[in-house]
CSV table of C-alpha atoms in Angstrom, one decimal:
chain,number,residue,atom,x,y,z
A,35,MET,CA,-16.7,-68.8,8.7
A,36,ILE,CA,-17.7,-66.6,5.8
A,37,PRO,CA,-20.4,-67.4,3.2
A,38,ARG,CA,-19.0,-68.8,0.0
A,39,LYS,CA,-20.4,-69.3,-3.5
A,40,ASP,CA,-20.4,-73.0,-4.5
A,41,TYR,CA,-20.3,-73.0,-8.3
A,42,LYS,CA,-20.8,-76.7,-8.6
A,43,SER,CA,-24.3,-76.6,-6.9
A,44,ASN,CA,-24.8,-72.9,-7.9
A,45,ARG,CA,-25.6,-72.0,-4.3
A,46,LEU,CA,-24.3,-69.7,-1.7
A,47,VAL,CA,-23.1,-71.8,1.3
A,48,SER,CA,-23.7,-70.0,4.6
A,49,GLY,CA,-20.9,-69.4,7.0
A,50,LEU,CA,-20.7,-69.3,10.8
A,51,LEU,CA,-20.5,-65.5,10.9
A,52,GLN,CA,-23.7,-65.1,8.8
A,53,LEU,CA,-25.8,-64.3,11.9
A,54,PRO,CA,-29.2,-62.6,12.5
A,55,LYS,CA,-29.4,-58.9,13.4
A,56,GLY,CA,-28.6,-58.2,17.1
A,57,MET,CA,-27.0,-61.6,17.7
A,58,GLN,CA,-24.6,-61.7,20.6
A,59,VAL,CA,-21.5,-64.0,20.3
A,60,LEU,CA,-19.1,-65.2,22.9
A,61,VAL,CA,-15.6,-65.8,21.5
A,62,ASP,CA,-13.5,-68.0,23.9
A,63,GLU,CA,-9.8,-67.6,23.1
A,64,THR,CA,-8.8,-69.6,26.2
A,65,VAL,CA,-9.4,-72.8,24.3
A,66,LEU,CA,-6.8,-72.0,21.7
A,67,GLN,CA,-3.6,-74.1,21.8
A,68,PRO,CA,-0.1,-73.0,21.0
A,69,GLY,CA,1.0,-73.6,17.4
A,70,GLN,CA,1.0,-72.3,13.9
A,71,LEU,CA,-2.0,-70.6,12.5
A,72,LEU,CA,-2.9,-71.8,9.0
A,73,PRO,CA,-4.1,-69.5,6.2
A,74,GLN,CA,-7.7,-70.5,6.8
A,75,GLY,CA,-7.4,-69.6,10.5
A,76,LEU,CA,-5.8,-66.2,9.6
A,77,GLU,CA,-8.7,-65.6,7.2
A,78,ASN,CA,-11.2,-66.5,9.9
A,79,LEU,CA,-9.5,-64.2,12.4
A,80,LYS,CA,-9.5,-61.3,9.9
A,81,SER,CA,-13.2,-61.9,9.2
A,82,ILE,CA,-14.1,-61.9,12.9
A,83,GLY,CA,-12.1,-58.7,13.3
A,84,ASN,CA,-13.9,-57.0,10.5
A,85,VAL,CA,-17.3,-57.9,12.0
A,86,ILE,CA,-16.1,-56.6,15.4
A,87,SER,CA,-14.5,-53.4,14.0
A,88,TRP,CA,-16.7,-52.4,11.0
A,89,GLN,CA,-19.8,-54.6,11.4
A,90,LYS,CA,-19.3,-55.9,7.8
A,91,LEU,CA,-19.0,-59.5,6.6
A,92,ALA,CA,-17.4,-60.3,3.3
A,93,TYR,CA,-19.1,-62.9,1.1
A,94,ASP,CA,-16.6,-64.9,-1.0
A,95,PHE,CA,-17.7,-65.4,-4.6
A,96,GLY,CA,-14.4,-66.9,-5.6
A,97,PHE,CA,-11.9,-65.6,-8.1
A,98,ASP,CA,-10.8,-63.0,-5.5
A,99,TYR,CA,-14.2,-61.4,-5.7
A,100,ARG,CA,-15.8,-60.5,-2.4
A,101,ILE,CA,-18.8,-58.3,-1.5
A,102,GLU,CA,-19.2,-56.9,2.0
A,103,PHE,CA,-22.6,-56.9,3.6
A,104,GLU,CA,-23.7,-55.0,6.8
A,105,SER,CA,-23.8,-57.0,10.0
A,106,ASP,CA,-25.2,-56.2,13.5
A,107,VAL,CA,-23.4,-58.6,15.8
A,108,ARG,CA,-22.0,-57.9,19.3
A,109,MET,CA,-19.0,-60.0,20.5
A,110,LEU,CA,-17.7,-60.7,23.9
A,111,ILE,CA,-14.1,-62.0,23.8
A,112,ILE,CA,-12.7,-64.0,26.7
A,113,SER,CA,-8.9,-64.3,26.7
A,114,GLU,CA,-6.2,-65.1,29.2
A,115,GLY,CA,-4.0,-62.3,27.8
A,116,ARG,CA,-4.1,-59.8,25.1
A,117,SER,CA,-6.7,-60.8,22.5
A,118,LEU,CA,-5.9,-61.7,18.9
A,119,LEU,CA,-9.0,-59.7,18.0
A,120,PRO,CA,-9.7,-56.0,18.1
A,121,CYS,CA,-11.5,-54.9,21.3
A,122,ASP,CA,-13.4,-51.7,22.2
A,123,VAL,CA,-13.1,-52.3,25.9
A,124,VAL,CA,-10.7,-54.4,27.9
A,125,LEU,CA,-11.8,-55.5,31.3
A,126,PRO,CA,-9.0,-57.4,33.2
A,127,LEU,CA,-10.2,-59.8,35.8
A,128,CYS,CA,-8.0,-60.7,38.8
A,129,PRO,CA,-8.6,-63.8,40.8
A,130,MET,CA,-9.5,-63.4,44.5
A,131,GLN,CA,-7.6,-65.1,47.3
A,132,GLN,CA,-10.8,-66.4,48.9
A,133,ALA,CA,-13.6,-67.8,46.8
A,134,PRO,CA,-16.6,-65.4,47.0
A,135,ASP,CA,-20.0,-66.4,48.1
A,136,TYR,CA,-21.7,-66.2,44.7
A,137,LEU,CA,-25.2,-66.8,46.0
A,138,ALA,CA,-24.9,-63.9,48.4
A,139,ILE,CA,-23.5,-61.6,45.6
A,140,LYS,CA,-26.3,-62.7,43.2
A,141,GLN,CA,-29.0,-62.0,45.9
A,142,ARG,CA,-27.5,-58.6,46.8
A,143,LEU,CA,-27.3,-57.6,43.1
A,144,GLN,CA,-30.9,-58.7,42.5
A,145,GLU,CA,-32.0,-56.6,45.5
A,146,CYS,CA,-30.1,-53.5,44.3
A,147,VAL,CA,-30.3,-53.7,40.5
A,148,ASN,CA,-33.3,-54.2,38.3
A,149,PHE,CA,-31.7,-56.1,35.4
A,150,GLY,CA,-34.9,-56.1,33.5
A,151,GLN,CA,-35.0,-52.4,33.3
A,152,ILE,CA,-31.3,-52.3,32.2
A,153,ARG,CA,-32.0,-54.7,29.4
A,154,GLN,CA,-35.1,-52.7,28.3
A,155,TYR,CA,-33.0,-49.5,28.4
A,156,LEU,CA,-30.2,-51.0,26.3
A,157,THR,CA,-32.7,-52.4,23.8
A,158,ALA,CA,-34.6,-49.1,23.6
A,159,VAL,CA,-31.4,-47.1,23.1
A,160,GLN,CA,-30.6,-49.1,20.0
A,161,HIS,CA,-33.7,-47.9,18.3
A,162,ILE,CA,-33.6,-44.2,19.2
A,163,PRO,CA,-32.8,-42.0,16.2
A,164,PHE,CA,-29.8,-39.9,16.7
A,165,GLY,CA,-30.8,-36.2,16.4
A,166,GLY,CA,-27.4,-34.8,15.9
A,167,VAL,CA,-25.1,-32.7,18.0
A,168,SER,CA,-25.3,-28.9,18.6
A,169,LYS,CA,-22.5,-26.7,17.2
A,170,ALA,CA,-21.3,-25.9,20.8
A,171,LEU,CA,-21.0,-29.6,21.7
A,172,GLN,CA,-19.2,-30.3,18.4
A,173,THR,CA,-16.7,-27.7,19.3
A,174,GLN,CA,-16.2,-29.1,22.8
A,175,ILE,CA,-15.8,-32.7,21.4
A,176,GLU,CA,-13.2,-31.4,18.9
A,177,GLU,CA,-11.3,-29.6,21.6
A,178,ASP,CA,-11.4,-32.6,23.9
A,179,PHE,CA,-10.2,-34.9,21.1
A,180,VAL,CA,-7.3,-32.6,20.3
A,181,THR,CA,-6.3,-32.5,24.0
A,182,ASP,CA,-6.5,-36.3,24.2
A,183,ARG,CA,-4.2,-36.6,21.2
A,184,ARG,CA,-1.7,-34.2,22.6
A,185,ASP,CA,-1.7,-35.7,26.1
A,186,CYS,CA,-2.2,-39.4,25.3
A,187,HIS,CA,1.1,-40.6,26.9
A,188,GLY,CA,1.6,-43.7,24.7
A,189,ASN,CA,-2.1,-44.4,24.3
A,190,VAL,CA,-2.8,-43.0,20.8
A,191,ALA,CA,-6.2,-41.3,20.6
A,192,THR,CA,-7.6,-42.3,17.2
A,193,GLY,CA,-10.7,-41.8,15.2
A,194,ASP,CA,-11.9,-45.2,16.4
A,195,SER,CA,-11.5,-44.1,20.1
A,196,LEU,CA,-13.4,-40.9,19.3
A,197,HIS,CA,-16.2,-43.0,17.7
A,198,ARG,CA,-16.4,-45.3,20.8
A,199,LYS,CA,-16.6,-42.3,23.1
A,200,ALA,CA,-19.3,-40.7,21.0
A,201,GLY,CA,-21.2,-44.0,20.9
A,202,GLY,CA,-21.0,-44.3,24.6
A,203,GLY,CA,-22.0,-40.7,25.1
A,204,THR,CA,-25.0,-41.2,22.9
A,205,ILE,CA,-26.2,-44.1,25.0
A,206,VAL,CA,-25.6,-42.3,28.3
A,207,CYS,CA,-27.3,-39.0,27.1
A,208,CYS,CA,-30.5,-40.6,25.7
């Protein structure tokens, strides 16, 4: 899945995770079968996790020499249980007793929501330069984070969770 240097042909062989900027990937964990994960599979999972968490993809040049390059890939993971990959947001879906009328739901959504405007907004927000945060807001964020860490009740508030909240706040406040 990661790009590798082929010294026989003296070329860099592209990998599946070498994707264009802004690419959206759907990872379907529901097709995984029970069994043992081989070393190559573990390496692939680690590489996908690094792209999800850090937006970095390591290029393998052999001899235990890797160089990380920036990536800009969004991933949606579908899983029947807890994912093997790191996730920013978990959205559990519960089946309904009665099958819904999807056409009626789709029509009602199209009447109420302008998806074109939502897509334009999300695309525009990606390109807005971040102007910084005022000193008062920095203090408030710091106090809220300290409170979250103190009152987390088993859910550990980490720097990653703070980063996710700040990123979400930036999108909402633009």
